[in-house]
PDB file of C-alpha atoms in Angstrom:
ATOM      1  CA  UNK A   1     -34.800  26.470   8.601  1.00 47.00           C
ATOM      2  CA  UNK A   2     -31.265  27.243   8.153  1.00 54.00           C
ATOM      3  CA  UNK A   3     -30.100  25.087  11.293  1.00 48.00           C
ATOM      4  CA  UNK A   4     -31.627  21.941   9.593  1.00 44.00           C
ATOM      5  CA  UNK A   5     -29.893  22.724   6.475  1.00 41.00           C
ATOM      6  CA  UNK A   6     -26.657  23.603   8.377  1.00 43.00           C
ATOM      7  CA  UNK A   7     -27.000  20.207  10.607  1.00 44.00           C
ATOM      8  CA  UNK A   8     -27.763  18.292   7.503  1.00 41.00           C
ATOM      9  CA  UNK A   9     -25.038  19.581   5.487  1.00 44.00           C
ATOM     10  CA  UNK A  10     -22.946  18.365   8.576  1.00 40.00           C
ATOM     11  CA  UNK A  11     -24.017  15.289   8.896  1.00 39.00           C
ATOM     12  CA  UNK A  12     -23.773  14.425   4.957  1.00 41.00           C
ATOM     13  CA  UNK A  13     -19.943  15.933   5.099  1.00 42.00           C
ATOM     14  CA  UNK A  14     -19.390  13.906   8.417  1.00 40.00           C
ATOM     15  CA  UNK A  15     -21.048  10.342   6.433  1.00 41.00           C
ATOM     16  CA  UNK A  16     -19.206  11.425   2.872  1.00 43.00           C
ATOM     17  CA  UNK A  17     -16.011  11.450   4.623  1.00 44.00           C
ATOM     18  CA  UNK A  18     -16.465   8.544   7.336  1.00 50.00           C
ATOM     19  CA  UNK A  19     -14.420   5.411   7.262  1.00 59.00           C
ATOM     20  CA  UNK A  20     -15.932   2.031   6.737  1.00 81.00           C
ATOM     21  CA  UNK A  21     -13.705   0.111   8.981  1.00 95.00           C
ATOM     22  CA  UNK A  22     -10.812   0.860  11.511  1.00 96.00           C
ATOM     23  CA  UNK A  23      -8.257  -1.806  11.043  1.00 98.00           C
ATOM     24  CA  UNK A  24      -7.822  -4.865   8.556  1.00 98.00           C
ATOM     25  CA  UNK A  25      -4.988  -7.301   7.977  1.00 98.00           C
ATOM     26  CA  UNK A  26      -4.333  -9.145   4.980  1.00 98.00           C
ATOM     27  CA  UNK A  27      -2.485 -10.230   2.434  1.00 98.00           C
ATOM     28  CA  UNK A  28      -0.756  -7.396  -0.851  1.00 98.00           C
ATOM     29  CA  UNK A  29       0.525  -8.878  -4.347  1.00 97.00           C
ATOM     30  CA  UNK A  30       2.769  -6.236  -5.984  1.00 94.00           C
ATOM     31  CA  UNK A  31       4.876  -6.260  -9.011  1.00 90.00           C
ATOM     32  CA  UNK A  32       7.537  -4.736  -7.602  1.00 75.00           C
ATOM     33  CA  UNK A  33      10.988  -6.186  -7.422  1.00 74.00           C
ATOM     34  CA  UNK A  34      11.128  -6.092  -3.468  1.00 78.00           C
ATOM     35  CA  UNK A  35       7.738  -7.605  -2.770  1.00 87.00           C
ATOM     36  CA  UNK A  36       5.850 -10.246  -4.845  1.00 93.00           C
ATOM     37  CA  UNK A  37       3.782 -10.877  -2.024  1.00 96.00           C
ATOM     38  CA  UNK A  38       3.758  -9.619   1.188  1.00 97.00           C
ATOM     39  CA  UNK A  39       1.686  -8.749   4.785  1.00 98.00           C
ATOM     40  CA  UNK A  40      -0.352  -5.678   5.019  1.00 98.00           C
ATOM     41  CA  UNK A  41      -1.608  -4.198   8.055  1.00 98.00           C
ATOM     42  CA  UNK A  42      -3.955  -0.903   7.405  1.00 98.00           C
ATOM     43  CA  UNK A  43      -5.484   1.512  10.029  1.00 98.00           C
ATOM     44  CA  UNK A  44      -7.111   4.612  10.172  1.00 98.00           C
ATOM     45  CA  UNK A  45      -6.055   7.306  12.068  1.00 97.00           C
ATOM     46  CA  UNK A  46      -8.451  10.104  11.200  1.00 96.00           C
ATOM     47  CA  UNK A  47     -11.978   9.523   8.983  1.00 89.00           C
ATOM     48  CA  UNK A  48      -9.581  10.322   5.350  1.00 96.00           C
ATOM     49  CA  UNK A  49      -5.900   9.423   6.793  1.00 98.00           C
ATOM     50  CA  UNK A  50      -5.045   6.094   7.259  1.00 98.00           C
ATOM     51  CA  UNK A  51      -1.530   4.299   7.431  1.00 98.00           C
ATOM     52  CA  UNK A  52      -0.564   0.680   5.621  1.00 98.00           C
ATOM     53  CA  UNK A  53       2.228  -1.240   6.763  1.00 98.00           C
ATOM     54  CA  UNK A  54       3.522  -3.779   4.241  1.00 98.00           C
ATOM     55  CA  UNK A  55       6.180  -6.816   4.576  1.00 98.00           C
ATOM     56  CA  UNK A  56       7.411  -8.385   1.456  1.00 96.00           C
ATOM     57  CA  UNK A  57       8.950 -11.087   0.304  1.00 96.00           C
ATOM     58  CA  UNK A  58      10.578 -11.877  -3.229  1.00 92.00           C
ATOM     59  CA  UNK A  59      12.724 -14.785  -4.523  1.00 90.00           C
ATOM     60  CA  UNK A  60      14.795 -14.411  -6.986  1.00 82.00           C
ATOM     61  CA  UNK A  61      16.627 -16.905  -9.343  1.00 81.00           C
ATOM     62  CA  UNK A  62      18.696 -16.013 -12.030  1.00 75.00           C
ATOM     63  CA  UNK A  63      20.686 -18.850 -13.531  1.00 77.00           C
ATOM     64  CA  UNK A  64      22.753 -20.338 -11.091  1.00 77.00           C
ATOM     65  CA  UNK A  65      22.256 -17.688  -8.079  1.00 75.00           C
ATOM     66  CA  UNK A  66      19.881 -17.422  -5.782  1.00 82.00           C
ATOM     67  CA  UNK A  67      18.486 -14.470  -3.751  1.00 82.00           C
ATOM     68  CA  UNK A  68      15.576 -13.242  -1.572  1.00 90.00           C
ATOM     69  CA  UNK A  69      14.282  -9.968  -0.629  1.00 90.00           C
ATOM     70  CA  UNK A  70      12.557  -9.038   2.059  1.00 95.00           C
ATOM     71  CA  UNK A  71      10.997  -5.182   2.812  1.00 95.00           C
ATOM     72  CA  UNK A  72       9.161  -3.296   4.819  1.00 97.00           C
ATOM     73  CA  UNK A  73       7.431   0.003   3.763  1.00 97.00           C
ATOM     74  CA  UNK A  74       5.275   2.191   5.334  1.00 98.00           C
ATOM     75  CA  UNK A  75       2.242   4.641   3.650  1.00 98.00           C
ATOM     76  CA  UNK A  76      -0.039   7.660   4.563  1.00 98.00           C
ATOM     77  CA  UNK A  77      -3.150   7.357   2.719  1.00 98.00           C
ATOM     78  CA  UNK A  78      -5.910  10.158   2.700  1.00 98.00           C
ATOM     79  CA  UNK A  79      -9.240   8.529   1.419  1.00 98.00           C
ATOM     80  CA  UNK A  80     -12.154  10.460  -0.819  1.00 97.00           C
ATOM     81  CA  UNK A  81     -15.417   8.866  -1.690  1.00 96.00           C
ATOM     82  CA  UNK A  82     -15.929   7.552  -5.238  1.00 95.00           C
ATOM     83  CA  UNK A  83     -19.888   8.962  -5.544  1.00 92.00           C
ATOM     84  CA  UNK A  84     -22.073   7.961  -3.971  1.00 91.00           C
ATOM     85  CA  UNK A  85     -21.038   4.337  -3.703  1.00 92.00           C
ATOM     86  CA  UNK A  86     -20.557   3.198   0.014  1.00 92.00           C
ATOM     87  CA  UNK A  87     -17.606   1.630   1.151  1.00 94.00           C
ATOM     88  CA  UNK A  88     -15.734   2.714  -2.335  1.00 96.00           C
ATOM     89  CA  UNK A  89     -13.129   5.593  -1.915  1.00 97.00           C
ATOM     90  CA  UNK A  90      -9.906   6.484  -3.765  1.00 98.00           C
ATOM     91  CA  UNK A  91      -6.814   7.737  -2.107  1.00 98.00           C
ATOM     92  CA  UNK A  92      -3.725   9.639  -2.519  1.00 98.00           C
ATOM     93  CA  UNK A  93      -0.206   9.852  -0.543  1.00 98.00           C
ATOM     94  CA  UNK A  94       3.070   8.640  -0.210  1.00 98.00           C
ATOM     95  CA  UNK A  95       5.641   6.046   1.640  1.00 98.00           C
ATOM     96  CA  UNK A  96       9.114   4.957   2.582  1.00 97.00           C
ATOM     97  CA  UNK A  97      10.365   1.327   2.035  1.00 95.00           C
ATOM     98  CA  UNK A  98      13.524  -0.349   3.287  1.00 96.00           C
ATOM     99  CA  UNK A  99      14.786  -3.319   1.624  1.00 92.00           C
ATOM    100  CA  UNK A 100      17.121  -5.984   2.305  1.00 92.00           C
ATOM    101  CA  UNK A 101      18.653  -8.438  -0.805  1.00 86.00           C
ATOM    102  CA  UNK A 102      19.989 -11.500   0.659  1.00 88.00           C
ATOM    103  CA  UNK A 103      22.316 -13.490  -1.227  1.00 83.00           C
ATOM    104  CA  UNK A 104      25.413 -15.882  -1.758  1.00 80.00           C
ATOM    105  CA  UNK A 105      26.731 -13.317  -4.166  1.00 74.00           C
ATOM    106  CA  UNK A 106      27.793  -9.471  -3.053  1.00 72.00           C
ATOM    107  CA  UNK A 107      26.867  -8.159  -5.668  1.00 69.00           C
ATOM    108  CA  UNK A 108      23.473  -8.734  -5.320  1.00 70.00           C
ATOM    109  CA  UNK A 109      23.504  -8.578  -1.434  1.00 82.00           C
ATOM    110  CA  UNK A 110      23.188  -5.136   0.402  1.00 87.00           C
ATOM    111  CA  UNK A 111      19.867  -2.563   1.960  1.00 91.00           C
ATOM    112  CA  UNK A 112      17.704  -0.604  -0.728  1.00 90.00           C
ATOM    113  CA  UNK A 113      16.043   2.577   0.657  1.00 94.00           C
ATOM    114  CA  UNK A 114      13.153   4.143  -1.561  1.00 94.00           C
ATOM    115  CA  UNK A 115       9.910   6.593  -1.638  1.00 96.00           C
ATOM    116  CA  UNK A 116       7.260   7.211  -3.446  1.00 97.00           C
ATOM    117  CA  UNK A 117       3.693   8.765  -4.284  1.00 98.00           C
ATOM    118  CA  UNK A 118       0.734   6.319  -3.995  1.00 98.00           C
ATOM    119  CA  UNK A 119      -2.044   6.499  -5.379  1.00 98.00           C
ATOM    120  CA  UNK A 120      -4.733   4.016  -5.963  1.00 98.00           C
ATOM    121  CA  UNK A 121      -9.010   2.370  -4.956  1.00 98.00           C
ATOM    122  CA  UNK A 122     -10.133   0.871  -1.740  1.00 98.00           C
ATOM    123  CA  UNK A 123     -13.565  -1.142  -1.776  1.00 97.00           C
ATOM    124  CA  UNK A 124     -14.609  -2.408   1.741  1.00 97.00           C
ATOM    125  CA  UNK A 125     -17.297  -4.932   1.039  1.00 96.00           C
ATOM    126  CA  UNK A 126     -21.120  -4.414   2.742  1.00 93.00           C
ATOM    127  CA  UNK A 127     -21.852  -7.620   3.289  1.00 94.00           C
ATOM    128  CA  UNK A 128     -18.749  -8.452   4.860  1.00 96.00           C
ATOM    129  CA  UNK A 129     -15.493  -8.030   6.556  1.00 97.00           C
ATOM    130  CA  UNK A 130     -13.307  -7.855   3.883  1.00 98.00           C
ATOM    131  CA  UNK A 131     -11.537  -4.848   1.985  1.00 98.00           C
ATOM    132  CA  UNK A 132      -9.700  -4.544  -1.380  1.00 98.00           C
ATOM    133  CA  UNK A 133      -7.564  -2.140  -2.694  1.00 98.00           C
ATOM    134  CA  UNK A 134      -5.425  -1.509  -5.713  1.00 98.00           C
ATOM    135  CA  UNK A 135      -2.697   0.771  -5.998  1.00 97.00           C
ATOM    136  CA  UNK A 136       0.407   1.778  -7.843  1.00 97.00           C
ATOM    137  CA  UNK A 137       3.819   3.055  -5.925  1.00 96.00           C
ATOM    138  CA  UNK A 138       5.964   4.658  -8.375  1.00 95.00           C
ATOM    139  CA  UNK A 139       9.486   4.322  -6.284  1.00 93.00           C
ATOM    140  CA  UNK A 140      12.766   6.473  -6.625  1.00 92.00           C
ATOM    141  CA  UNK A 141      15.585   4.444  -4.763  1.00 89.00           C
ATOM    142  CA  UNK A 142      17.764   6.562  -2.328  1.00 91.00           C
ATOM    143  CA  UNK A 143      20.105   4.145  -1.388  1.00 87.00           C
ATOM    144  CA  UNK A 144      20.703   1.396  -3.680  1.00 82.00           C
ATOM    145  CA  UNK A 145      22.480  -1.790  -2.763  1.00 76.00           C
ATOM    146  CA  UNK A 146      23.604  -2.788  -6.553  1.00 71.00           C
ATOM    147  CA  UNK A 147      22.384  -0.866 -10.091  1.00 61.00           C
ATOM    148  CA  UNK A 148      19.180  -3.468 -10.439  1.00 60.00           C
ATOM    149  CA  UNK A 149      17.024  -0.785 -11.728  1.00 56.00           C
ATOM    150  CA  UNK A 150      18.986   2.562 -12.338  1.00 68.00           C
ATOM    151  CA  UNK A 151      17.019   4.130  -9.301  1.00 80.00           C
ATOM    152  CA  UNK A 152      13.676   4.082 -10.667  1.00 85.00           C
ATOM    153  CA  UNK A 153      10.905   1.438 -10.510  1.00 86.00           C
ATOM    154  CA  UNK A 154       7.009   1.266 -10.658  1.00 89.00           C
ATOM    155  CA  UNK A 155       5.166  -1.098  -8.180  1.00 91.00           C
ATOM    156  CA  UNK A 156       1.628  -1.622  -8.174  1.00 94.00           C
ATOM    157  CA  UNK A 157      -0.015  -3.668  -5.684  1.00 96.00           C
ATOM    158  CA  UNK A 158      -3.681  -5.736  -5.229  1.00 98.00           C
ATOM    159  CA  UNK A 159      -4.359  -6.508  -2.034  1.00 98.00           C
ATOM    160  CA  UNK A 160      -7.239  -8.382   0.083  1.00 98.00           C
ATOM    161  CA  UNK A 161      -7.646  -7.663   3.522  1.00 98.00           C
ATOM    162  CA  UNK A 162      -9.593  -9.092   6.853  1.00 98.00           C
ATOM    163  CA  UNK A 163     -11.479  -5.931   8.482  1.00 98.00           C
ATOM    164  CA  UNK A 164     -11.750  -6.083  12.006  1.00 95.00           C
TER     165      UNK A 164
END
């Protein structure tokens, strides 16, 4: 009797903590001011971990001057199951993103280098090969290129993703 209840604790910890997909590709809208929208590319490494690779893209126009910027950040994610709801897990971790500003102007030209905590819900659908996640990235800026936001800034993020 106690091997059945040891195997089918083991088997419930093994399914609480099992992934619903390995890899999906989509697309992340954040409200950050280094990507509006961007790529995201997520895969799991181990059944919690997984890592989400983001490129961004934000115009900017501020009276006469234009500028874009374009980044590229990286995040560890470790997944826990929301209930007993399948496919629905929140998550926890952290990142790095790079940044570049691209403009006419110096002073709003240069590479921005920031990390943060994440935190945040992933929902991979049943029915079908998509994911979605929300998340907020609260980002401390290392290495600024001008004073745009005094080293601090929050970014949150939706994103919809292709599993495959």
């Amino acid at each position: 009797m106690r091997k059945i209840l040891l195997m089918a604790s083991l088997l419930f910890a093994t399914g609480a903590f099992a992934q619903d997909y390995k890899n999906s590709i989509g697309v992340r809208f954040g409200s950050g001011y280094y990507d509006v929208v961007g790529v995201a590319f997520k895969t799991f490494i181990t059944q919690p971990g997984a890592l989400e690779f983001d490129l961004g893209f934000r115009p900017y126009s501020h009276h006469h001057s234009k500028w874009t910027n374009v980044s590229i950040s990286g995040t560890y994610q470790h997944h826990f199951p929301i209930g007993n709801i399948d496919g629905f897990k929140w998550f926890v971790g952290g990142g790095l993103v790079i940044s570049n500003t691209f403009s006419d102007y110096d002073y709003y030209s240069g590479v921005n280098v920031g990390i943060y905590p994440t935190g945040g819900v992933d929902y991979k659908l049943k029915s079908a090969p998509f994911a979605f996640s929300v998340d907020i990235r609260p980002t401390v800026h290392i290495a600024e290129a001008y004073d745009h936001y005094n080293g601090f800034f929050v970014n949150g993020g939706i994103t919809a993703r292709y599993v495959f």
